[in-house]
XYZ file of C-alpha atoms in Angstrom:
635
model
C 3.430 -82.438 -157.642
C 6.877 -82.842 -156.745
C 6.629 -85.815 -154.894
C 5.162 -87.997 -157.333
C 8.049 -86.706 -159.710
C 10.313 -88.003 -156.940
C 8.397 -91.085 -156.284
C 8.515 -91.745 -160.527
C 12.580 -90.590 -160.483
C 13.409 -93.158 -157.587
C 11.039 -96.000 -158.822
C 12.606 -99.401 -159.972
C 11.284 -99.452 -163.834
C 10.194 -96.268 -166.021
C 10.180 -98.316 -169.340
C 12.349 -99.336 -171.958
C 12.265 -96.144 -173.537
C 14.211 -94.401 -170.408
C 17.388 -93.182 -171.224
C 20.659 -94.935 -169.157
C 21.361 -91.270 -168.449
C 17.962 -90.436 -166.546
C 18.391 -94.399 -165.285
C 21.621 -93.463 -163.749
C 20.125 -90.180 -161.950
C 17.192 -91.929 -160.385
C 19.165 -94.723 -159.425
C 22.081 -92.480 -157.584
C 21.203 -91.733 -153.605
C 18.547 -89.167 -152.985
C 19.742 -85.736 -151.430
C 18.692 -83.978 -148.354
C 16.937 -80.546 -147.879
C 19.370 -79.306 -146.088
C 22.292 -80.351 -148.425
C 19.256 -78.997 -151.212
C 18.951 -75.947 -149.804
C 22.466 -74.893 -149.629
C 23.748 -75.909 -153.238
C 20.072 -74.075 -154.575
C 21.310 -71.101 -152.068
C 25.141 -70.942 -153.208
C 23.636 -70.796 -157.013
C 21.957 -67.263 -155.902
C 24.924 -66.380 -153.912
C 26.893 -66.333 -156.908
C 24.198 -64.324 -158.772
C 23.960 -61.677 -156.076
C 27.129 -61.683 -156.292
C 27.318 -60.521 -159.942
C 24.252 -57.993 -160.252
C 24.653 -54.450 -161.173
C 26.036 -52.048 -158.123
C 27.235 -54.864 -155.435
C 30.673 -55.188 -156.425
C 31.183 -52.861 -159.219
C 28.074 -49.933 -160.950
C 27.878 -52.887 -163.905
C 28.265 -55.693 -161.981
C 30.273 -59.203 -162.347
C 27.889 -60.732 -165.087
C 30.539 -63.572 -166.127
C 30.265 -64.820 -162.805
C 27.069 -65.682 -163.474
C 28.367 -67.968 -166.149
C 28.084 -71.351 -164.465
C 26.728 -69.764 -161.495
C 22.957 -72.682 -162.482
C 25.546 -75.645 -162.066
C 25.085 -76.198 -158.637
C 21.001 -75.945 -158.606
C 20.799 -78.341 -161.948
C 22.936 -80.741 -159.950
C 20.454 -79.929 -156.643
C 17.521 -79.943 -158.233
C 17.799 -82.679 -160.473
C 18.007 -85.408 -157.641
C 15.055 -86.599 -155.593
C 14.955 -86.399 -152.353
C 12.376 -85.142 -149.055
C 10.912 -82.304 -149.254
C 13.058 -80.921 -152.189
C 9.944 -78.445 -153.248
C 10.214 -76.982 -150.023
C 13.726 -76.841 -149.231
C 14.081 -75.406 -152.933
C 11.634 -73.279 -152.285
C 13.007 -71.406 -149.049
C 16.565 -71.430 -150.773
C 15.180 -69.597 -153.942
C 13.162 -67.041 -151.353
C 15.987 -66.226 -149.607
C 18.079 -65.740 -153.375
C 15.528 -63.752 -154.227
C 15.627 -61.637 -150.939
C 19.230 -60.347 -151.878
C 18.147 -59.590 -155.632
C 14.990 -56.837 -153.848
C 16.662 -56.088 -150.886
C 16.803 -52.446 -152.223
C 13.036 -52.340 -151.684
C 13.905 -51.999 -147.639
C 14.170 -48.196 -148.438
C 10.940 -47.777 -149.806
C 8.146 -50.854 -148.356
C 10.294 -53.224 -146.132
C 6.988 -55.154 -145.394
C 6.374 -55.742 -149.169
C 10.087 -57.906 -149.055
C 9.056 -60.804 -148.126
C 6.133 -61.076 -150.099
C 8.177 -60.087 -153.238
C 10.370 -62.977 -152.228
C 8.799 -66.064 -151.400
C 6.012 -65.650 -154.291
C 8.078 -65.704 -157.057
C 9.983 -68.501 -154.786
C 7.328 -70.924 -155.556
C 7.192 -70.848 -159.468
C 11.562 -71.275 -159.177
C 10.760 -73.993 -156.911
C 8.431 -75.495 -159.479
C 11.083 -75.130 -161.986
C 12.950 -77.833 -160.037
C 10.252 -80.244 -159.918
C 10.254 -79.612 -163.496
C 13.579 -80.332 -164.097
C 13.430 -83.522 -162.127
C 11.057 -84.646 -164.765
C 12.850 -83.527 -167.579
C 16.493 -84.994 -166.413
C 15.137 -88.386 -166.597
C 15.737 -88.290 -170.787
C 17.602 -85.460 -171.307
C 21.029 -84.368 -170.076
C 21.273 -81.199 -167.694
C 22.648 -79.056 -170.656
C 19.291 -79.329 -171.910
C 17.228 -79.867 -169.627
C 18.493 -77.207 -166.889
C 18.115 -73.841 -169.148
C 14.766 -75.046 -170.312
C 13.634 -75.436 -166.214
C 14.741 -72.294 -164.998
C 14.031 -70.586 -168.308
C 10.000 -71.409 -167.798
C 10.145 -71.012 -163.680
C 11.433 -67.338 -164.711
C 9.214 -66.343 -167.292
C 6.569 -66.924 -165.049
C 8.310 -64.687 -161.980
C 8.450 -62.125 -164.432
C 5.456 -62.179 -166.562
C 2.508 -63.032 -163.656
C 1.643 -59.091 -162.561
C 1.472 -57.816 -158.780
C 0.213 -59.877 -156.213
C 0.758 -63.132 -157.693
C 4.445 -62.224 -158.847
C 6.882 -58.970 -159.257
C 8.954 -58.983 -162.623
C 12.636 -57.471 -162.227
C 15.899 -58.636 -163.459
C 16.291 -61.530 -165.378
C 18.795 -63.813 -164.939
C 20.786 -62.962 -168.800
C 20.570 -59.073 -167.533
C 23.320 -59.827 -165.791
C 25.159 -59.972 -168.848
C 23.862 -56.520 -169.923
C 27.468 -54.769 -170.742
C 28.962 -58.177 -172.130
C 28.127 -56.858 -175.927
C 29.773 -59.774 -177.367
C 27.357 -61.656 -175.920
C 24.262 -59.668 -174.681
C 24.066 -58.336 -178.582
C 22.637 -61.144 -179.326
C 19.777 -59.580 -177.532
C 18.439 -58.034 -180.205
C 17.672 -61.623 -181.915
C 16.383 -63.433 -179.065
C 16.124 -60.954 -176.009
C 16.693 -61.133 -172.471
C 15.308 -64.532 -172.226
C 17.909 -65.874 -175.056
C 20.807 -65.010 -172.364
C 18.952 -66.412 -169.684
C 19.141 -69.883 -171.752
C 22.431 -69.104 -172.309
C 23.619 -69.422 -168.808
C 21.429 -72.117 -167.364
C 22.800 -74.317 -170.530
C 26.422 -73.519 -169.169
C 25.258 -74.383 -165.800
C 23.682 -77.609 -166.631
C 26.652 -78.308 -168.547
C 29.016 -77.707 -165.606
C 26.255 -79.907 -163.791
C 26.566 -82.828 -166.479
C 30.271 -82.699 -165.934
C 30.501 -82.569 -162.214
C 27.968 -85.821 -162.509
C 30.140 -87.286 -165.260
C 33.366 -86.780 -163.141
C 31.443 -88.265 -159.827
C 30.138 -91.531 -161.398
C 33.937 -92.236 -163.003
C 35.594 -92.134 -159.920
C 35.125 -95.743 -158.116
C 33.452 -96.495 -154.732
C 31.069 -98.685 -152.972
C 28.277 -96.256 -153.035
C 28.464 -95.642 -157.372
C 28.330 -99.055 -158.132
C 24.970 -98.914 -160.016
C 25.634 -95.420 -161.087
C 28.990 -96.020 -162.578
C 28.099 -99.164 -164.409
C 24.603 -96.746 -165.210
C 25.682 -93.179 -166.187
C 29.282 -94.412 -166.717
C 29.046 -96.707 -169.247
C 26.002 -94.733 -170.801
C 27.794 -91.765 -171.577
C 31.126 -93.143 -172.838
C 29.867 -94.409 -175.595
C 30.371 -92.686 -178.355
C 32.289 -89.801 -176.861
C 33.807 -87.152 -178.341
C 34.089 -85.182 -175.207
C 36.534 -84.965 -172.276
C 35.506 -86.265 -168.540
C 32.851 -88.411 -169.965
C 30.313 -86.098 -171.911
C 29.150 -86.769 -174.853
C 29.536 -85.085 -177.498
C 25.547 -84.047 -177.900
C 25.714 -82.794 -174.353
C 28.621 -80.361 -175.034
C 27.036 -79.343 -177.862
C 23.782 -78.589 -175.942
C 26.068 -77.020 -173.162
C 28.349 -74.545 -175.214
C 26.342 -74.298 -178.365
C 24.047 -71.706 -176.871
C 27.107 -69.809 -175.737
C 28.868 -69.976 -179.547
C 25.690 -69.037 -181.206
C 25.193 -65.823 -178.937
C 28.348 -64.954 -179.867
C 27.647 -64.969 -183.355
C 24.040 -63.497 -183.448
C 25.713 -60.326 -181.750
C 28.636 -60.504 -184.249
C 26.671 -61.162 -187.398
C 23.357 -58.724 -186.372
C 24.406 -55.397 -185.953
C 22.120 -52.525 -184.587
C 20.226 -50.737 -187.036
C 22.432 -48.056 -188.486
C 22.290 -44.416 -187.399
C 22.033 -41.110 -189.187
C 21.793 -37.922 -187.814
C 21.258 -36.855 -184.615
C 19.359 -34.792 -181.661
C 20.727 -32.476 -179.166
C 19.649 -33.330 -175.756
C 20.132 -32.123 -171.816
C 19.042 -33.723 -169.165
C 18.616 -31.723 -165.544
C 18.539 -33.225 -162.663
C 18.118 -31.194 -159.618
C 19.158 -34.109 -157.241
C 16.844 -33.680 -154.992
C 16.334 -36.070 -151.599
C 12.993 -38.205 -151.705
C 11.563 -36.645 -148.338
C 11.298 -32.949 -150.534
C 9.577 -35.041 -153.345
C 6.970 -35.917 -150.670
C 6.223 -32.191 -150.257
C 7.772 -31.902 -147.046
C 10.027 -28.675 -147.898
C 9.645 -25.492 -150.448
C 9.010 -27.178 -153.769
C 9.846 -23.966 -155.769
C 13.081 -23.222 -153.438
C 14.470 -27.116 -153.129
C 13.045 -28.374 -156.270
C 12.098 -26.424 -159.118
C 15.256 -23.747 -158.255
C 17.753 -26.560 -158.744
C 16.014 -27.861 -162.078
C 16.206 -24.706 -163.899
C 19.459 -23.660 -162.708
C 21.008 -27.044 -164.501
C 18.884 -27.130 -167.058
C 20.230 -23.383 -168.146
C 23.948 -24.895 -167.189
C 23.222 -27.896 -168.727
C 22.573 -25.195 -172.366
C 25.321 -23.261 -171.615
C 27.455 -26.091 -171.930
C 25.464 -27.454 -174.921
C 26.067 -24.205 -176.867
C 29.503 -23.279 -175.814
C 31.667 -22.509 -178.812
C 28.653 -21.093 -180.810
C 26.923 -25.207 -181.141
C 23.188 -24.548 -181.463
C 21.563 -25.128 -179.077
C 19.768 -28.925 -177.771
C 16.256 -29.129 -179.454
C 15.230 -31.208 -176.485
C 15.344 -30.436 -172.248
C 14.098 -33.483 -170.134
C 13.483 -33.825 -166.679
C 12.665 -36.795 -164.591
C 9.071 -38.094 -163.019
C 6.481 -35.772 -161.951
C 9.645 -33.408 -161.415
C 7.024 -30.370 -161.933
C 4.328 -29.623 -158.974
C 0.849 -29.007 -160.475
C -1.630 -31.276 -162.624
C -2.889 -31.279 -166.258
C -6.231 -31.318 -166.617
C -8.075 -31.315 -170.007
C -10.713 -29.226 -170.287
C -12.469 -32.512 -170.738
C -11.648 -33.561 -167.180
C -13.203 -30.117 -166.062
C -16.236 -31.258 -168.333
C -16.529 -34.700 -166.833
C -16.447 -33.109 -163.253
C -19.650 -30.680 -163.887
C -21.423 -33.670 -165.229
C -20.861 -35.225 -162.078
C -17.927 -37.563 -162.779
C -15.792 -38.515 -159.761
C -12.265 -40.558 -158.396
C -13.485 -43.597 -157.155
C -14.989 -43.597 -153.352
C -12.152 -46.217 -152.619
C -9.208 -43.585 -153.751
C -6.897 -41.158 -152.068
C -9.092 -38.702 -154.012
C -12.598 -39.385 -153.577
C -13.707 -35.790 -152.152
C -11.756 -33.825 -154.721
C -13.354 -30.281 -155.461
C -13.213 -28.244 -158.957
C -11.180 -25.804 -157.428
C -8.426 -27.895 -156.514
C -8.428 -29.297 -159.826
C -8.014 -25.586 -161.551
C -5.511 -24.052 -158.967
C -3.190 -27.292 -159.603
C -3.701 -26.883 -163.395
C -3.017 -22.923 -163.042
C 0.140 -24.064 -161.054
C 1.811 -26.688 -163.459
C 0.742 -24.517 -166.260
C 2.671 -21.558 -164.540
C 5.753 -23.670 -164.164
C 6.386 -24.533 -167.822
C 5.312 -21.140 -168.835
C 8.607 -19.508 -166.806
C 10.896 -22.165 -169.655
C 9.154 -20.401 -172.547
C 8.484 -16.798 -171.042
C 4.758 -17.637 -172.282
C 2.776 -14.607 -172.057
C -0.504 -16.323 -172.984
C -0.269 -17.805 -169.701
C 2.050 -15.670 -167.645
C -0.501 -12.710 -168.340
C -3.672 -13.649 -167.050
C -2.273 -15.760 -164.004
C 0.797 -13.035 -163.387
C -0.410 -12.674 -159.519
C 0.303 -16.689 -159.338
C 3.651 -15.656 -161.211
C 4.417 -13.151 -158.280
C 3.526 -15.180 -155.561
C 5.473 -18.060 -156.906
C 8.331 -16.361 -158.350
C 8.180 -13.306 -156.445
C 10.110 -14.253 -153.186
C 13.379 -15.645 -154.990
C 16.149 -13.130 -155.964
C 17.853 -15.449 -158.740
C 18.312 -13.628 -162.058
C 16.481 -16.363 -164.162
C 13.282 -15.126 -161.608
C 13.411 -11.668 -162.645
C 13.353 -12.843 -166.254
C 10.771 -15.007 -165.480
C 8.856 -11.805 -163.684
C 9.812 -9.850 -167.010
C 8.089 -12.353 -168.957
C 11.441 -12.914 -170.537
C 12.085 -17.005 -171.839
C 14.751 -18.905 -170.454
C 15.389 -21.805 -172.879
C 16.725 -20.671 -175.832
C 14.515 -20.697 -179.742
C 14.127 -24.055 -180.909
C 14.361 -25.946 -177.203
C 11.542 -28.224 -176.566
C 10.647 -29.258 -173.052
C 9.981 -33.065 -171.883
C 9.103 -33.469 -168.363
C 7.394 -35.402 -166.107
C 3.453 -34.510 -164.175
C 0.499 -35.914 -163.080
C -2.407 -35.807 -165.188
C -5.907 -36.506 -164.828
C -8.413 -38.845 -167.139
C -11.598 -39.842 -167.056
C -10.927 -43.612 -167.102
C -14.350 -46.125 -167.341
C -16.397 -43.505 -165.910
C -14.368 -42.311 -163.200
C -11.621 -39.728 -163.041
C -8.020 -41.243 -162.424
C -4.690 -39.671 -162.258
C -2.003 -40.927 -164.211
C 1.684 -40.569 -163.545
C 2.749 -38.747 -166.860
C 5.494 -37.440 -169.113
C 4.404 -34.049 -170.855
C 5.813 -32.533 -174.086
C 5.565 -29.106 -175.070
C 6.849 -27.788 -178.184
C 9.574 -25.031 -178.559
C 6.968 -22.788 -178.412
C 5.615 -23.702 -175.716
C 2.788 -25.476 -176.554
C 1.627 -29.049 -175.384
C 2.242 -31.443 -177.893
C 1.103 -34.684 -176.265
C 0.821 -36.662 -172.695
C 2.083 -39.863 -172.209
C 1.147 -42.415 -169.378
C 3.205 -44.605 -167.066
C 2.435 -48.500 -168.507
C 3.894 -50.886 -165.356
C 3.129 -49.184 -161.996
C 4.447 -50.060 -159.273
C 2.519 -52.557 -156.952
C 1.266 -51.262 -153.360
C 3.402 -47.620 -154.151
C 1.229 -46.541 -156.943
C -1.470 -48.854 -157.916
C -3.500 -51.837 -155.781
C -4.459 -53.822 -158.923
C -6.041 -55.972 -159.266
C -7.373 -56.157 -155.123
C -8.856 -52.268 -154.919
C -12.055 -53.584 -154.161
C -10.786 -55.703 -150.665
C -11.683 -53.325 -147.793
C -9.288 -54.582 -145.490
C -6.371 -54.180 -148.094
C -7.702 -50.952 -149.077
C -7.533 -50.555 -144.800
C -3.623 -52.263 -144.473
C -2.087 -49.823 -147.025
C -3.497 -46.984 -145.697
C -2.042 -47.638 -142.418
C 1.235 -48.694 -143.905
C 1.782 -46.112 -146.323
C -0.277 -43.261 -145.432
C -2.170 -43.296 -148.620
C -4.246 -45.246 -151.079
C -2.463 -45.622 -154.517
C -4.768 -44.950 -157.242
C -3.028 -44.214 -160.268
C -3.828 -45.519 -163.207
C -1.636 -47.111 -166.321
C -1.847 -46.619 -169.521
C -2.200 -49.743 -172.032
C 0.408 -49.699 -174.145
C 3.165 -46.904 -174.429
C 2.451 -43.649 -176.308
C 4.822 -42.209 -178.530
C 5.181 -38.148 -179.093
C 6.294 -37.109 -181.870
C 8.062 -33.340 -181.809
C 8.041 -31.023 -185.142
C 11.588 -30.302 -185.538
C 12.782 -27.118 -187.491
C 13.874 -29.157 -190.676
C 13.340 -32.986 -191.848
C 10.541 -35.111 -190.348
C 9.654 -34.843 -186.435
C 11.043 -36.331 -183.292
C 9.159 -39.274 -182.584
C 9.808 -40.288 -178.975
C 8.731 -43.154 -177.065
C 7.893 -42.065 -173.596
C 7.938 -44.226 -170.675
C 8.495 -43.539 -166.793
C 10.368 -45.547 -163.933
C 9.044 -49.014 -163.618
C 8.015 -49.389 -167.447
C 12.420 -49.777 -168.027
C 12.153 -53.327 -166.361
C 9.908 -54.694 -169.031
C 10.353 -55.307 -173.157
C 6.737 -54.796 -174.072
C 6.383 -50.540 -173.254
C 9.694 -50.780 -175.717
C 8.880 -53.825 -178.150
C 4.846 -53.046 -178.634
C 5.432 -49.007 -180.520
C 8.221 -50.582 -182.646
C 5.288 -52.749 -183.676
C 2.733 -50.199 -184.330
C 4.845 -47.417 -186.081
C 8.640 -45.771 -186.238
C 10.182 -44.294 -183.054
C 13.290 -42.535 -183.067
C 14.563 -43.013 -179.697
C 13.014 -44.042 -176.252
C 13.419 -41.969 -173.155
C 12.741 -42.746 -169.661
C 11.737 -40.218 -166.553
C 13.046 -41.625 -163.449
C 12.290 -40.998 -159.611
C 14.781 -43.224 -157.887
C 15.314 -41.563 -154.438
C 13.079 -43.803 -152.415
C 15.815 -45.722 -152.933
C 18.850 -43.873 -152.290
C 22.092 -45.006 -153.208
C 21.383 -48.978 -153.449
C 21.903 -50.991 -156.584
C 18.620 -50.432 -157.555
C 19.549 -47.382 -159.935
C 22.221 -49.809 -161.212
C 19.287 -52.089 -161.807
C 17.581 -49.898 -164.081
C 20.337 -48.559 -166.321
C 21.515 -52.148 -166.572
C 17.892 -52.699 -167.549
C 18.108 -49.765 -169.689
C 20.853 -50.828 -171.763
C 19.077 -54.221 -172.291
C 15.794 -52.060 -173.591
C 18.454 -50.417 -176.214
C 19.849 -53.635 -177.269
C 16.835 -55.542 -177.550
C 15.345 -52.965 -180.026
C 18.089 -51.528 -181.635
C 16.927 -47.236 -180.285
C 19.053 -45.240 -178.150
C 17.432 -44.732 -174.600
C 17.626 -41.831 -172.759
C 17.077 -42.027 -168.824
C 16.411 -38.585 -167.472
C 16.016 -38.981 -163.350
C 15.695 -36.471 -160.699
C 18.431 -38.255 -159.031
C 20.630 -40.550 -160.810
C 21.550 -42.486 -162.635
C 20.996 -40.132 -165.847
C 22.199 -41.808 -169.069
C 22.624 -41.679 -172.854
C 22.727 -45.522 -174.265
C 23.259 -45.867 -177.904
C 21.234 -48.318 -179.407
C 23.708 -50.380 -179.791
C 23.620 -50.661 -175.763
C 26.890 -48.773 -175.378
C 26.752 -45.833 -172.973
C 27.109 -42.485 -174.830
C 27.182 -40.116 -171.784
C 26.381 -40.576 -167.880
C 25.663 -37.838 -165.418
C 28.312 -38.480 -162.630
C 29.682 -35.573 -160.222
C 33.171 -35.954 -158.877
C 32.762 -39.414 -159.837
C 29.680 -40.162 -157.922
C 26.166 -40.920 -160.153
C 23.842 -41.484 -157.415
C 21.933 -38.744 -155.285
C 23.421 -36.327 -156.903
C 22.745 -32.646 -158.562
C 24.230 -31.904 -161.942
C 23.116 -31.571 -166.060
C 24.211 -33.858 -168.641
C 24.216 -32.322 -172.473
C 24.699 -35.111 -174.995
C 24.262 -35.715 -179.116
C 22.013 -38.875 -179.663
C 22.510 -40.749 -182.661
C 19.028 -41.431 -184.357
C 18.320 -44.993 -186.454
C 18.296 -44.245 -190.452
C 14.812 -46.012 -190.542
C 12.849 -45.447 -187.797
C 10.604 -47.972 -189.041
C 13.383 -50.769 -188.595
C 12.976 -53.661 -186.081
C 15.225 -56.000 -184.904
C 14.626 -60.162 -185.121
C 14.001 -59.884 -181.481
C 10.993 -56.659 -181.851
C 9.439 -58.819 -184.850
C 9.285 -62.390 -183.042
C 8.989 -61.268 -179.867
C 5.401 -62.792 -179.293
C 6.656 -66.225 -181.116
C 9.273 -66.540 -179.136
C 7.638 -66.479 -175.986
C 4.938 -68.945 -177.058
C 8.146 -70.942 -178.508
C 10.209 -70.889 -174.880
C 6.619 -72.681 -173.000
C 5.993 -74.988 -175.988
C 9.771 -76.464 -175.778
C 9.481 -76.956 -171.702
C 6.281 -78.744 -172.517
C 7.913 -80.647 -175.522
C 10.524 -82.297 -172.659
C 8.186 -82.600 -170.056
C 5.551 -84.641 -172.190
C 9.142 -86.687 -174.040
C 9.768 -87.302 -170.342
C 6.585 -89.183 -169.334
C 6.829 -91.805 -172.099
């Protein structure tokens, strides 16, 4: 495809209806791949450069500004194999923005970064098209705009959707709240129009300056665009416009459209017991290195909340499957005497009925100890002893005593597996559990976006030899299941109306549609996420996802709560500002400690912003303007 755009850009006559602008590009000398691949590479350079946690926790996003210029000007000129010198230079960009991954499935690097490689790459052949009748300013947001919705809306294997390009504006508020009108994609357009425009100008600059080898350009693109200017070095007044105007108008959209207004508020604490990834794995004592730590800042965590006679946080959250054990439904139970199994292909295929029930005894157990629950406590209390039995802590022999630890009116949010019988078959879902302040289980809700290879091998379970290569890589076969959209729990509160909470886990904080799709169904009050970051240890990918998180709280106007078992814990307002982070002498990675925080709660629960409300218009509206230019651009 890209060489017949290159053979149409170079040829002698594209008809009368070619602009002297797109004339004056296809007439000027073609560029080489390697001269390509370098001005494509600086571009992502400059973007690595200014993601979250490389130079500074929130990153360098007005770096980013022009940081498109030199691609538009790259990728806008024909030349030999531009596809694939684009192509390598994007894979390589896009190395640096996963190289986190390396901690958790170095193998899967290189897959992550020359797929989405190709459909960047293709956004250059697609600017080449639409630069012949439309300056860069346009033309160069509306390129890499489409290339990157595709990276980030085609699912695992074909792509793997993290970061957009305007996230790197994500603590800019007097530009990125303009977010909640137009989203992350709005920002994205935002920058590629100042990089085209810094592209137009470097062009406009080039062809005025005289020399043997511009002769047809400056008598082409010269001439062309000083006509009618109202611009300096050459632009035209149109092409500013198209350049800055995106830029002004952000500026106004966060100005002019506020976040929905807040009244009231909820208590919250978040524990996180900071624990390293290889004791998540089940390699040490969980109820020693795991479960000891959560309760002991959790109960620090209320201290702190009710010093000076406050009462006390209605809400304790935890991070991902922080508690051992599984739920399962009596249903489950039902579905396995009727003969109802895991699939044959799963980690789980020859599970037994009694491994089910000891798990679900064990999990059960664990919450009981927060609410001294003597329904459960009772009947299992030689489970209680051997668990509990060994550890000389005073919160044990309260536990022991049947005595509860959080205080009246605490509810507990925390993260589990949970099994589901799922199209016949029973699957395990990674979960986020809420019980009730008194102590009873008031909903489950289910991980949307798993995590491709780690927890899921959608959609290729049923290839035996990839079924075979992950085994042998990881140990395991993933077989979790999502859930289809994101479920929201509500919690009865002592007065007014209840708590209602959107739940979502880890991966689901990189998307808009686990945050976007409840605002559409019904009211939620605030969103919260349970993290496990460890695999990853201290690398900017936990500055990833709070950037990402602040993004989720902009776009829909709800504070967002991220509750991890190692960092980074967070309270973001939802007007994207943070509220409260967990940090311990000044470090907020891999780290223990308990954050106790206010959140402010939306007046109307019910209330979406522009960007919640279009959301699935403006998508449609992004494809249908690249294919507005590219069809202009063939006549």
């Amino acid at each position: 495809m890209s060489r017949e755009i290159e053979r149409e850009q170079v040829g002698p006559d594209r008809g009368e209806g070619a602009s002297p602008l797109g004339r004056s590009r296809a007439e000027a000398a073609p560029w080489g791949p390697i001269r390509r691949f370098v001005a494509v590479l600086s571009t992502w350079v400059v973007l690595n450069l200014a993601q979250p946690g490389v130079m500074r926790p929130e990153g360098f996003g007005h770096l980013a500004f022009f940081a498109l210029g030199p691609w538009a000007l790259a990728a806008s000129r024909p030349g030999r194999r531009a596809f694939l010198a684009e192509w390598l230079a994007h894979a390589v960009g896009l190395l640096g923005w996963f190289l986190w991954m390396r901690h958790l499935l170095p193998w899967l690097l290189v897959p992550m970064a020359l797929i989405p490689a190709l459909y960047m790459a293709a956004g250059g052949a697609l600017l080449r098209r639409l630069a012949r009748r439309s300056p860069l300013a346009l033309a160069a947001p509306v390129a890499w705009g489409a290339a990157e919705l595709v990276r980030w809306h085609l699912p695992a294997p074909f792509s793997f959707g993290w970061l957009r390009t305007g996230e790197l504006l994500h603590d800019t508020l007097w530009l990125s709240g303009s977010a909640r009108v137009w989203g992350s994609h709005g920002l994205t357009y935002v920058l590629g129009a100042l990089g085209g425009l810094a592209a137009d100008l470097a062009l406009a600059r080039r062809s005025a300056r005289p020399g043997p080898d511009r002769q047809g350009q400056g008598q082409g693109q010269g001439q062309s665009q000083s006509q009618g200017q109202g611009g300096g070095q050459g632009l035209s007044g149109a092409t500013l416009a198209l350049g800055a105007g995106p830029l002004a108008l952000g500026v106004l959209l966060a100005l002019f459209v506020p976040a929905p207004a807040t009244s009231g508020s909820v208590g919250v604490v978040i524990a996180q017991p900071g624990i390293e990834q290889s004791l998540k794995g089940g390699r040490g004592d969980y109820v020693r290195d795991e479960f000891t730590p959560l309760v002991e800042e959790a109960l620090a965590g209320i201290a702190e909340a009710t010093a000076g006679g406050a009462p006390p946080p209605e809400l304790l959250l935890c991070g991902e499957t922080i508690l051992s054990g599984w739920l399962v439904p009596q249903e489950v139970l039902a579905a396995y005497d009727a003969g109802v199994r895991p699939p044959a292909w799963s980690s789980r295929a020859d599970l037994a009925r009694l491994d089910l029930e000891v798990r679900d005894a064990r999990a059960r157990v664990l919450v009981a100890a927060f609410f001294g629950d003597a329904r459960v406590l009772r009947p299992l209390r030689s489970m209680v002893a051997q668990v509990f039995g060994g550890l000389r802590a005073e919160w044990a022999r309260d536990v022991l005593a049947g005595r509860r630890l959080l205080p009246e009116g605490t509810a507990l949010l925390g993260g589990v597996e949970a099994w589901d019988v799922v199209e016949g078959e029973l699957r395990r879902r990674n979960a986020l559990a809420l019980w009730d302040a008194a102590g009873d289980l008031a909903g489950i809700a289910s991980k949307v976006q798993l995590v491709p290879a780690a927890e899921s091998l959608e959609p290729v379970k049923h290839l035996p030899f990839v079924i075979s290569a992950v085994q042998r890589v990881v140990g395991s076969v993933p077989d979790f299941v999502g859930a289809p959209t994101t479920q929201v729990l509500e919690l009865r509160r002592a007065a007014g109306a209840p708590l209602r909470i959107g739940a979502t886990i880890c991966y689901d904080n990189a998307f808009d549609k686990p945050y976007t799709e409840p605002l559409r169904r019904g009211p939620v009050d605030l969103f919260v996420i349970a993290s496990n970051e460890a695999w990853y240890l201290d690398s900017c990918e936990m500055d990833h996802l709070l950037a990402l998180a602040r993004m989720r709280a902009l776009c829909t106007g709800r504070p967002v709560v991220r509750a991890t078992n190692s960092g980074i814990s967070a309270v973001i307002g939802g007007d994207g500002r943070d509220l409260a982070v967990l940090e311990v002498d000044g470090r907020r990675k891999m780290v223990r400690g308990h954050l106790a925080a206010r959140v402010p709660l939306p007046a109307d629960p019910a209330a979406r912003t522009p960007f919640v409300a279009t959301e699935r218009w403006q998508l449609a509206g992004w494809f249908a303007l690249a294919l507005l230019l590219a069809f202009r651009a063939r006549r």
